[in-house]
XYZ file of C-alpha atoms in Angstrom:
567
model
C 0.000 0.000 0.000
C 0.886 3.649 -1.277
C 2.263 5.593 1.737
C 0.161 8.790 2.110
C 2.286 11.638 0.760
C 3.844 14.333 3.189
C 2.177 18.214 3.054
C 3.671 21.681 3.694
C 1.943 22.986 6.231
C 2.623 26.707 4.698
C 0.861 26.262 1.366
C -0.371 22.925 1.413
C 1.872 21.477 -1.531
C 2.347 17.564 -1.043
C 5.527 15.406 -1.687
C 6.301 11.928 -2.228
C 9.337 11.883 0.243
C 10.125 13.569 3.792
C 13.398 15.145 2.508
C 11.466 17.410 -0.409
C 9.196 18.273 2.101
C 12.010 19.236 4.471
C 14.088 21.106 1.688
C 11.030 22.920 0.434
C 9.991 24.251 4.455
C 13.479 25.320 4.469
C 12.730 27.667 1.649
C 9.648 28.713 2.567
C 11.666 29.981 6.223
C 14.228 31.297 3.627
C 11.849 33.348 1.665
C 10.265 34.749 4.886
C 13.718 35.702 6.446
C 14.382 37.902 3.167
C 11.070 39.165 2.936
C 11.293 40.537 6.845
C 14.659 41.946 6.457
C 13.536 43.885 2.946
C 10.604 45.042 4.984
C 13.000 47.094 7.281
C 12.906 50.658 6.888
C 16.311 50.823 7.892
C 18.891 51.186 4.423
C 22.135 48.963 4.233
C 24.047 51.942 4.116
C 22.910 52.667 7.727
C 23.406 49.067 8.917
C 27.136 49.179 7.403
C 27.255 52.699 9.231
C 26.804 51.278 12.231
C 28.599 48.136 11.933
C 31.917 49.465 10.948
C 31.802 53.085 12.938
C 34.009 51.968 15.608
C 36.526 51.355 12.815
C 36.461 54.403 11.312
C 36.948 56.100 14.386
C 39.915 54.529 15.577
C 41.291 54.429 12.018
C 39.818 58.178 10.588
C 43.657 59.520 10.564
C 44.977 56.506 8.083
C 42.371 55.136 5.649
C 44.975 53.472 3.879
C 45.837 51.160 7.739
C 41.978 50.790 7.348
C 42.276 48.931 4.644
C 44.613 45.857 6.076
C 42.636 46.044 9.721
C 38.889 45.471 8.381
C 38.799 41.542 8.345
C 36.225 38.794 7.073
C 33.937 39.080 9.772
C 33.422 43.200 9.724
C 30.872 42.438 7.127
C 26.878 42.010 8.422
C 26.017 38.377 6.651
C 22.927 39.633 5.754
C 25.064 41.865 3.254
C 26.895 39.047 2.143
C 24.222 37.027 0.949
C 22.464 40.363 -0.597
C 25.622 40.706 -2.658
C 25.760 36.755 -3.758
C 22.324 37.014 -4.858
C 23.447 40.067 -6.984
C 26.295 37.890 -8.184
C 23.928 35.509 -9.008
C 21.986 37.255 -11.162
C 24.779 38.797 -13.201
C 25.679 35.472 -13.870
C 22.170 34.424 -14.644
C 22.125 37.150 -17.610
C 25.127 35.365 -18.929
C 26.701 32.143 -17.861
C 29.594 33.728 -19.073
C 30.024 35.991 -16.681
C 31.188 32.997 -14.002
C 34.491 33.510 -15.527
C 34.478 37.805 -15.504
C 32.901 38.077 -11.799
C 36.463 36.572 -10.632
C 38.845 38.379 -12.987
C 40.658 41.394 -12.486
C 38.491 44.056 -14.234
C 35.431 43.221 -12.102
C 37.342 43.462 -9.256
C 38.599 46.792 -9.679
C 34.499 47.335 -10.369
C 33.551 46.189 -7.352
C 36.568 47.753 -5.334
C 35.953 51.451 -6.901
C 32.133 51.480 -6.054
C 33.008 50.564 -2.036
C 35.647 52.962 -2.074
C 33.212 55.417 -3.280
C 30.244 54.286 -1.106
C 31.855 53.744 1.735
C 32.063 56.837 4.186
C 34.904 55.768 6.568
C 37.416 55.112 3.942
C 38.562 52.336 1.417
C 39.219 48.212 2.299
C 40.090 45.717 0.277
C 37.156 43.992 -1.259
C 39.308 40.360 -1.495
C 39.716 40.444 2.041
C 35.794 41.010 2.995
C 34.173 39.397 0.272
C 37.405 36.352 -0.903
C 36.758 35.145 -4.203
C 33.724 36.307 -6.009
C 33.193 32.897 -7.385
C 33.099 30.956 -4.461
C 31.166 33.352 -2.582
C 28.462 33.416 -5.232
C 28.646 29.459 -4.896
C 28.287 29.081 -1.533
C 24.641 30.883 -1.688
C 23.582 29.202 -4.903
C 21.980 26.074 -2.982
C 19.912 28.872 -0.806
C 18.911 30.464 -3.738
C 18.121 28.270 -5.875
C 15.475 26.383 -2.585
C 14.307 29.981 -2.687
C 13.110 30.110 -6.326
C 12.253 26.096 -6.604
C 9.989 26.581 -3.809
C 8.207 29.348 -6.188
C 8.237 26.935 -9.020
C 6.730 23.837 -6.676
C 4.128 25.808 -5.590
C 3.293 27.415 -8.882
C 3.022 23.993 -10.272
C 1.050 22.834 -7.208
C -1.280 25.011 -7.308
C -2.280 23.972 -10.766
C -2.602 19.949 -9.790
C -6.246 20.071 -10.523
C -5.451 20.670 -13.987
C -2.594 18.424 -14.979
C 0.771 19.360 -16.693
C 2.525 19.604 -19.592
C 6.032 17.842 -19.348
C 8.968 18.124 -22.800
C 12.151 16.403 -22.294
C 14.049 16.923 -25.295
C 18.019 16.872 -26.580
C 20.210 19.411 -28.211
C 23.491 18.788 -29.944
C 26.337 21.081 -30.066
C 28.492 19.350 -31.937
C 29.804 15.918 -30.592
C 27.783 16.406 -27.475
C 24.107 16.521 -26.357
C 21.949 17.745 -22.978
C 18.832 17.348 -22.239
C 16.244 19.869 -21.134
C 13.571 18.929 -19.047
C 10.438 21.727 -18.918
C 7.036 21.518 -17.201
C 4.417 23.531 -18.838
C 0.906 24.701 -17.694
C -1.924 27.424 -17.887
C -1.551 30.370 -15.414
C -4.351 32.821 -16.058
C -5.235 32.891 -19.670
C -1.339 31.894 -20.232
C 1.090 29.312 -21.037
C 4.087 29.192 -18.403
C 6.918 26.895 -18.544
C 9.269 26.395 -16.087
C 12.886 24.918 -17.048
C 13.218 22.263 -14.007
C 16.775 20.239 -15.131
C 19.475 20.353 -17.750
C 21.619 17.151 -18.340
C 24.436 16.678 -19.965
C 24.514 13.316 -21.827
C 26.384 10.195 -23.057
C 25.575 8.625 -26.284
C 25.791 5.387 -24.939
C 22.960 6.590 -22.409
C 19.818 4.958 -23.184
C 16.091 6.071 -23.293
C 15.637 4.186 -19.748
C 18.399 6.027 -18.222
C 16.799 9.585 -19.656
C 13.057 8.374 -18.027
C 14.371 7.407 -14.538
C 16.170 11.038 -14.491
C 13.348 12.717 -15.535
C 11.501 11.060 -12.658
C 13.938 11.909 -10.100
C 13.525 15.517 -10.842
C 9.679 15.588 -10.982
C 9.425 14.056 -7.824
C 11.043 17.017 -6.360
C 8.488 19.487 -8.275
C 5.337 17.592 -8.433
C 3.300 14.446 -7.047
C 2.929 11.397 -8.849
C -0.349 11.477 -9.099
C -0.459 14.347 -11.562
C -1.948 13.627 -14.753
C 1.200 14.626 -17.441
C 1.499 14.636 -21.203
C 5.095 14.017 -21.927
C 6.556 15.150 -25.411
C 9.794 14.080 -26.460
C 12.104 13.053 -29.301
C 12.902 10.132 -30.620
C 16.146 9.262 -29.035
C 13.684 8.701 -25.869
C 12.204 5.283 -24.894
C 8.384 6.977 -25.361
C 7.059 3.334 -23.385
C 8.390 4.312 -20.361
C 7.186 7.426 -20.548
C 3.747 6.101 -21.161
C 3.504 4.287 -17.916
C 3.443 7.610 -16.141
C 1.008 9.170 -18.412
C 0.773 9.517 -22.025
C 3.875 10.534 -24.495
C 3.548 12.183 -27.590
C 6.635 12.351 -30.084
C 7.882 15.984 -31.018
C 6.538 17.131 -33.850
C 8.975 18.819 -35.567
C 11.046 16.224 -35.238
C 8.400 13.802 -36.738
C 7.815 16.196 -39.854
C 11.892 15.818 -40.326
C 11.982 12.313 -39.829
C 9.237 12.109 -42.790
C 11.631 14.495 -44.624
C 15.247 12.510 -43.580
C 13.779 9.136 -44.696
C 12.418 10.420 -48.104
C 15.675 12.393 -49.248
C 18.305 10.394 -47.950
C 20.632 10.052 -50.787
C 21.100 6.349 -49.950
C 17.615 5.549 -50.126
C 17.221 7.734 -53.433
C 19.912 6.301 -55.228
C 18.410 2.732 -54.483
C 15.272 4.037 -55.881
C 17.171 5.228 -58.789
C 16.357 8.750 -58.665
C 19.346 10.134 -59.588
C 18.021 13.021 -60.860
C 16.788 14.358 -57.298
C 20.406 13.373 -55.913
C 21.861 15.728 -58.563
C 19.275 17.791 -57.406
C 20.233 17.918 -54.036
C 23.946 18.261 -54.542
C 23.696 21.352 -57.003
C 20.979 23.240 -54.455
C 23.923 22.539 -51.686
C 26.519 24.006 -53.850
C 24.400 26.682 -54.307
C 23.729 27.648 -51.097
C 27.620 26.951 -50.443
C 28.029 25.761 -47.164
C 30.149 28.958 -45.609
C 26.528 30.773 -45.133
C 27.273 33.381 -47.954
C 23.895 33.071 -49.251
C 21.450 33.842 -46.166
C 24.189 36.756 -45.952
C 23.624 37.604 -49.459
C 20.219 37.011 -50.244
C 18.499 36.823 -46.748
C 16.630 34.388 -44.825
C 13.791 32.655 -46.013
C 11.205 33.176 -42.779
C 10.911 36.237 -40.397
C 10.385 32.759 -38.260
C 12.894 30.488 -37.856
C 11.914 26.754 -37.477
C 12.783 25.053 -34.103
C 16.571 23.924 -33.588
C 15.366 20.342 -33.792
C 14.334 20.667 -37.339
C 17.639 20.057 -39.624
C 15.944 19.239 -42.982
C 18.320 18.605 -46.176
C 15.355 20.935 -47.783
C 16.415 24.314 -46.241
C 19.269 24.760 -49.032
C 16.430 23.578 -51.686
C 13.802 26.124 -50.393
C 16.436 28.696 -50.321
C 17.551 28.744 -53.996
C 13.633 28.145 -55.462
C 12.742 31.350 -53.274
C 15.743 33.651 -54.212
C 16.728 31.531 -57.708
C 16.630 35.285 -59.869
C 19.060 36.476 -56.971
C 21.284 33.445 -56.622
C 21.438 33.163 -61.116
C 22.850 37.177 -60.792
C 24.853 36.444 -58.083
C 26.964 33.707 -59.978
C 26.660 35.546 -63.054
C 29.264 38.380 -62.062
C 31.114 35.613 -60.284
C 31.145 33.612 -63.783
C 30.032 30.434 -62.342
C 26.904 29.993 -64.674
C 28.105 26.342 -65.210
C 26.437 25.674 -61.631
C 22.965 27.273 -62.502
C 22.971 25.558 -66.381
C 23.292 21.952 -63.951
C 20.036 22.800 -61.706
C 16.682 20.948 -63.315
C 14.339 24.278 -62.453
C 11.335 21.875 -63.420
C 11.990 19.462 -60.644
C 12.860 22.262 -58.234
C 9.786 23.674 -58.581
C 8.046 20.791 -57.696
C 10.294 19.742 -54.814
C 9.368 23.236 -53.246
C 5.777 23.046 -53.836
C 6.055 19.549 -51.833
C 8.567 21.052 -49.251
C 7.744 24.458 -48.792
C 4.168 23.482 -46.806
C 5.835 21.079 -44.454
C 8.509 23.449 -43.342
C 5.818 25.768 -43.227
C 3.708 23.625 -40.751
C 6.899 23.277 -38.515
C 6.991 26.759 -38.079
C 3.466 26.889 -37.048
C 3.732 23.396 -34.786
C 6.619 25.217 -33.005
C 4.605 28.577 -31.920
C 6.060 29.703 -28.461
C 3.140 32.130 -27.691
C -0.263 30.478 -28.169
C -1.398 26.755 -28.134
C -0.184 23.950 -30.945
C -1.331 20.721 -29.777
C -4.644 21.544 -31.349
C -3.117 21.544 -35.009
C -1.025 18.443 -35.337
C -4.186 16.300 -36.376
C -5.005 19.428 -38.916
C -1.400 19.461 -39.872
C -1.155 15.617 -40.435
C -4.962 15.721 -42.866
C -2.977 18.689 -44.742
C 0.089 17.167 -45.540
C -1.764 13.616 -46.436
C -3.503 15.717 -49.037
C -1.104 17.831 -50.520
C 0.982 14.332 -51.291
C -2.297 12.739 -52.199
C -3.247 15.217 -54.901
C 0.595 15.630 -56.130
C 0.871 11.407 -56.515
C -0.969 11.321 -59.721
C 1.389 13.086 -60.977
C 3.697 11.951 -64.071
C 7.268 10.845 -63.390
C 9.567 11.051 -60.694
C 7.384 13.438 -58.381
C 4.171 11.008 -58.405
C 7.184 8.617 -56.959
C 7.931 10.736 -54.235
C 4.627 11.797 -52.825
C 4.223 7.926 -52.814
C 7.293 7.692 -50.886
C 6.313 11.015 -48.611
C 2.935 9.781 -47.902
C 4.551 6.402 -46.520
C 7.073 8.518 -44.617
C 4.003 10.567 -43.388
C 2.182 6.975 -41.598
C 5.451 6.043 -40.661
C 6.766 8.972 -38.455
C 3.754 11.512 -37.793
C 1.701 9.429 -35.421
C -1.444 11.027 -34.302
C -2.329 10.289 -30.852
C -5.200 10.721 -28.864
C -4.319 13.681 -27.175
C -4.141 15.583 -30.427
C -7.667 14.019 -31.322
C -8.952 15.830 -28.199
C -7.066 19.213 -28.707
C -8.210 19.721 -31.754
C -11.812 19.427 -31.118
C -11.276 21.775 -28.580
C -10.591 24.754 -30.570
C -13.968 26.518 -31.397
C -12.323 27.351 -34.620
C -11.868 23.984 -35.943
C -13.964 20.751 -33.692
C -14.515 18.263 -36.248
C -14.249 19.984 -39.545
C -10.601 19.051 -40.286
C -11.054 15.884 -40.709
C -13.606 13.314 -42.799
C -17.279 12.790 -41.189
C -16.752 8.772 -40.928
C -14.028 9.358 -38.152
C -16.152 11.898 -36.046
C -17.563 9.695 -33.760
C -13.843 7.754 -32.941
C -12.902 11.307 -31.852
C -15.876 11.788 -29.716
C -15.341 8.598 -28.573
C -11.538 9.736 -27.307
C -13.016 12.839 -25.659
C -15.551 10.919 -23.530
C -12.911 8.444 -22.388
C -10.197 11.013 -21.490
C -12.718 12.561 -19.278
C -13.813 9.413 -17.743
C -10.482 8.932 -17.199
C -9.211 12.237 -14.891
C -13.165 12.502 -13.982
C -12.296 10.793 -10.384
C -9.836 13.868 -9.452
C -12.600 16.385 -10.365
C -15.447 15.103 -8.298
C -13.011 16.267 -5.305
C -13.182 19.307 -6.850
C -15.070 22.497 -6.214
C -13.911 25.590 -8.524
C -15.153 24.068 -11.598
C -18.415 22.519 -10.474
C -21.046 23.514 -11.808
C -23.918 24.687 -9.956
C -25.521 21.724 -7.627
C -29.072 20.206 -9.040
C -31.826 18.904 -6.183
C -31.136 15.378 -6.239
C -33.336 12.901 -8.288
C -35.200 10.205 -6.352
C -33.806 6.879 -6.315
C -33.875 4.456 -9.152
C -34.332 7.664 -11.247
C -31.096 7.630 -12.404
C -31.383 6.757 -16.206
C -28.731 5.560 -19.163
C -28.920 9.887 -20.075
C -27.782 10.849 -17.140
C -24.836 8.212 -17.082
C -23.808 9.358 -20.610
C -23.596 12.337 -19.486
C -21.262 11.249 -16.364
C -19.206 10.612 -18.845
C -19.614 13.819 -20.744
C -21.150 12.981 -24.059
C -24.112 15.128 -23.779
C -21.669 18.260 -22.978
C -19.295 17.175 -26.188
C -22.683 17.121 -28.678
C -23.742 20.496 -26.933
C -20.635 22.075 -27.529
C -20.112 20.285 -30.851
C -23.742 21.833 -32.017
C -23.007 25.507 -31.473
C -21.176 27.277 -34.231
C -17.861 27.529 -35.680
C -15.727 30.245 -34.459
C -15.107 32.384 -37.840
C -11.891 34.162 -36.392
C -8.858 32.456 -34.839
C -10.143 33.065 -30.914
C -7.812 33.445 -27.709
C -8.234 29.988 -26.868
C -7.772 30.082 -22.480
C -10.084 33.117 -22.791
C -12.645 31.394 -24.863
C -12.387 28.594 -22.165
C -12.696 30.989 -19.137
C -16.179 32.225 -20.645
C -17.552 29.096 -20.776
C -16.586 27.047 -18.241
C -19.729 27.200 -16.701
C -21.411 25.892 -19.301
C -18.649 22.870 -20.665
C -17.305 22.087 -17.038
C -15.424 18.789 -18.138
C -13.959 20.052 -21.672
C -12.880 23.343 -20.273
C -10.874 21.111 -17.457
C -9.259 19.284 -20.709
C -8.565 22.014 -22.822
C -6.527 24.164 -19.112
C -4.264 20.728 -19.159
C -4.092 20.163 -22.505
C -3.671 23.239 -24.605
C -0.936 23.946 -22.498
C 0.972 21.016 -24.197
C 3.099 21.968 -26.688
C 3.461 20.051 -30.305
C 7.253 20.407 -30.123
C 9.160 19.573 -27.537
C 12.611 22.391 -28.082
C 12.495 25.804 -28.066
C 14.386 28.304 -29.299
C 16.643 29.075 -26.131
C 17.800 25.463 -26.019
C 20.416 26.005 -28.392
C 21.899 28.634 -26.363
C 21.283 26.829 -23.037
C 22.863 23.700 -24.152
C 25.803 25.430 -25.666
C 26.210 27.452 -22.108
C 25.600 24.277 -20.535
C 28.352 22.368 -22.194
C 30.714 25.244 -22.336
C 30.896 24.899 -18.058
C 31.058 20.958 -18.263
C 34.073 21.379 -21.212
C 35.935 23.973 -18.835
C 35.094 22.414 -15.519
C 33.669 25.680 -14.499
C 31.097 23.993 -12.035
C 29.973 20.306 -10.807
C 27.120 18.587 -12.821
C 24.842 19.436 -9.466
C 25.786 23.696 -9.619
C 25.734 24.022 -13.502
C 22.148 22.287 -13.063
C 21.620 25.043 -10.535
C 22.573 27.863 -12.236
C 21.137 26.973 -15.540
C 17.160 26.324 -13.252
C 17.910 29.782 -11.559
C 18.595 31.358 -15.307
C 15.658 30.337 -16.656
C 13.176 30.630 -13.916
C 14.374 33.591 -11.489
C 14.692 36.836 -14.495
């Protein structure tokens, strides 16, 4: 039998294990110590007044003697850890400034703005303070309890709802991290929350990735809490799926379908030399130093999610800027590499590639919800290669092969069934009338599913009825237990004719769709890809400190959930 689970008395968050609870009441008396001593309406500069006056009276003739007689413990510690949490957030703005806050320059910073502040003379700022580095260090654990109490609680306080998990890996060059992020709905919002960073092996397995992801939920969140998980596919997704369900990235789907189509080993066992050539001249084209996005500009305003790394980019880019790219060579009198490029089969290539790049891009939307369009996405694509198959020659050949591709690596799941019909904008329409009631079907599961939780549940009951007499209870009324009634309501009312702000749409009517409006706060929070676009740059900073042994595994992981949750 399940242990019951220990709760914080302060704000009634519950943990699996004693020592969570223990580290997150230490940060709740943390938190209250700073917010008492901010409260004061005495300034620091009157508390180091009064600390250090005796000093400057007995040293007021020789400021310079002052400077070798003021030792380590002059200093009030409550100004010590004010000035490592300062520290802390310089570093925080830029990793790289764990190497600057110790060198000389920063020193000479620090040392000019005492000797101005100060009003009893100058000391040296290495002998009160030591090494910048270290002192920082030595309040990072107390920070960081400080700010992943905030985050537990935040998250917490949302457990009604259910959460949002993406654990997904960068590479930067030879080596890869991991970045583990919870999402959820705060106000008519999406908030994520970066809770790990690991930097990994590739000899670690899927397995090894799941059990660390555990460990660091359990420190954030119950067990209990019902989680979508999105991840890539280096990631063993039936692990994931005992703890909830686990949907695959998208974007890194859509390039899969892409990889497996164009690979130049697969085309030239096909036979389709033609696209190889293809391939190879739009590469040249490009040229690999860059010159042409310098030259001719990018494609998007957008850029597509660092897990997308299609062999198409280089295509797209010399169909879209091909007058461009012919005058650029022109001067350069290297026509010999335009007179090789089939402008035919280019065209065609782009009409095929352009929309799935273009449905990354949209997947991978950081402001507003995306779950809701992979199912959309997936009856788009399946068309567009449908209607481009009949088609003579060597393209009808690869919409075959791209529609294949498509089954193969974009699987739909559930969860996007039930997003979708949860925009007003689209319900049902995207897709064929024979699979309607399947999907209907999904929604009145998932609910009778995570219905158990919300019969504990006050904030989004509705109103109470009088209570039917007994043996009144009817096969109606136990449909709609399970919410069918609510999904054909909602289903009946019309189509929303502009794109709506989907958490605000659900705020108005929660009332009326109780159960849906539960499902769409968890999951429209989900996103369809699992990186975003600071993972590059976190993973690069991450590495960069394990390279140069700037900080343990445990600190770096610190630093890096203090960077992206404390600014």
């Amino acid at each position: 039998s399940q242990t019951e689970p220990y709760t914080c008395g302060a704000c009634g968050i519950q943990f699996q294990f004693y020592n969570n609870l223990l580290e997150h009441m230490q940060s709740h008396a943390a938190d209250n110590e700073n917010n008492i001593a901010s409260s004061q309406p005495r300034s620091p500069l009157t508390v180091v007044e009064e600390k250090w006056k005796p000093q400057l009276q007995r040293n007021n003739t020789n400021n310079t003697s002052a400077s070798g007689s003021v030792g380590n413990s002059a200093i009030p510690e409550k100004e010590r850890q004010n000035i490592a949490e300062r520290l802390l957030r310089v570093m925080c703005t830029d990793l790289g400034a764990l190497s600057v806050v110790s060198g000389k320059e920063f020193i000479k910073l620090a040392q000019t703005l005492v000797d101005s502040g100060a009003r009893y003379g100058a000391f040296s700022v290495t002998e009160i303070l030591g090494n910048f580095n270290t002192l920082a260090l030595k309040h990072l654990p107390r920070m960081y309890n400080q700010v992943k109490v905030k985050v537990t609680c935040a998250l917490g306080s949302n457990a009604c709802l259910g959460i949002g998990v993406t654990c997904h890996s960068q590479s930067v060059g030879p080596d890869s991290c991991y970045i583990l992020t919870a999402y959820q709905v705060e106000g008519n919002h999406i908030k994520s929350y970066v809770l790990g960073i690991k930097g990994v092996d590739i000899r670690d397995n899927g397995d090894f990735i799941h059990h660390w992801v555990q460990n660091v939920l359990s420190e954030f969140v119950m067990s209990e809490i019902r989680t979508v998980y999105v991840t890539d596919c280096k990631v063993n997704s039936s692990a994931f799926s005992k703890a909830g369900m686990c949907l695959r990235c998208s974007a890194c789907a859509l390039n899969s379908v892409v990889q497996s189509v164009l690979n130049k080993r697969t085309l030239q066992a096909r036979n389709m030399h033609e696209v190889i050539e293809l391939l190879n001249v739009c590469e040249d084209l490009a040229g690999s130093t860059g010159l042409s996005k310098e030259t001719f500009g990018s494609l998007e305003e957008t850029s597509p999610p660092p897990c997308w790394n299609s062999v198409t980019d280089s295509l797209l880019l010399v169909h879209e800027r091909y007058e461009q790219i012919c005058e650029f060579y022109s001067r350069a009198k290297k026509m010999n590499l335009i007179q090789n490029l089939n402008k035919h089969l280019l065209s065609n290539l782009a009409a095929i590639l352009a929309p799935v790049k273009q449905a990354v891009i949209e997947l991978s939307n950081e402001s507003r919800p995306t779950l809701q369009l992979v199912l959309p996405t997936y009856v788009k694509l399946e068309k567009l290669f449908t209607s481009k198959a009949n088609d003579a020659g060597v393209v009808s050949k690869l919409c075959h092969l791209f529609l294949e591709a498509l089954k193969e690596n974009f699987k739909v799941h559930s969860a996007h069934k039930v997003a979708m019909i949860l925009d007003p904008q689209q319900k049902l329409r995207p897709v064929p009338p024979y699979q309607h009631e399947e999907i209907i079907g999904k929604v009145c599961e998932l609910i009778n599913e995570v219905k158990e939780s919300w019969a504990e549940e006050t904030e989004f009951e509705p109103s109470t009825k009088k209570p039917r007499a007994a043996g009144e209870a009817t096969a109606a009324q136990e449909e709609d237990w399970f919410g069918k009634n609510e999904v054909y309501d909602y289903l009946q009312e019309p189509l929303f004719q502009a794109t709506p702000d989907l958490f605000q749409y659900w705020s108005c009517v929660t009332q009326k769709h109780t159960k849906l409006a539960k499902l769409a706060f968890w999951l429209l929070a989900v996103p369809a890809v699992g990186a975003r676009s600071e993972c590059v740059n976190m993973c690069e900073q991450a590495l960069l400190i394990k390279r140069r042994r700037l900080l343990s595994p445990e600190d770096m992981n610190k630093l890096m959930f203090l960077k992206s949750n404390m600014l």
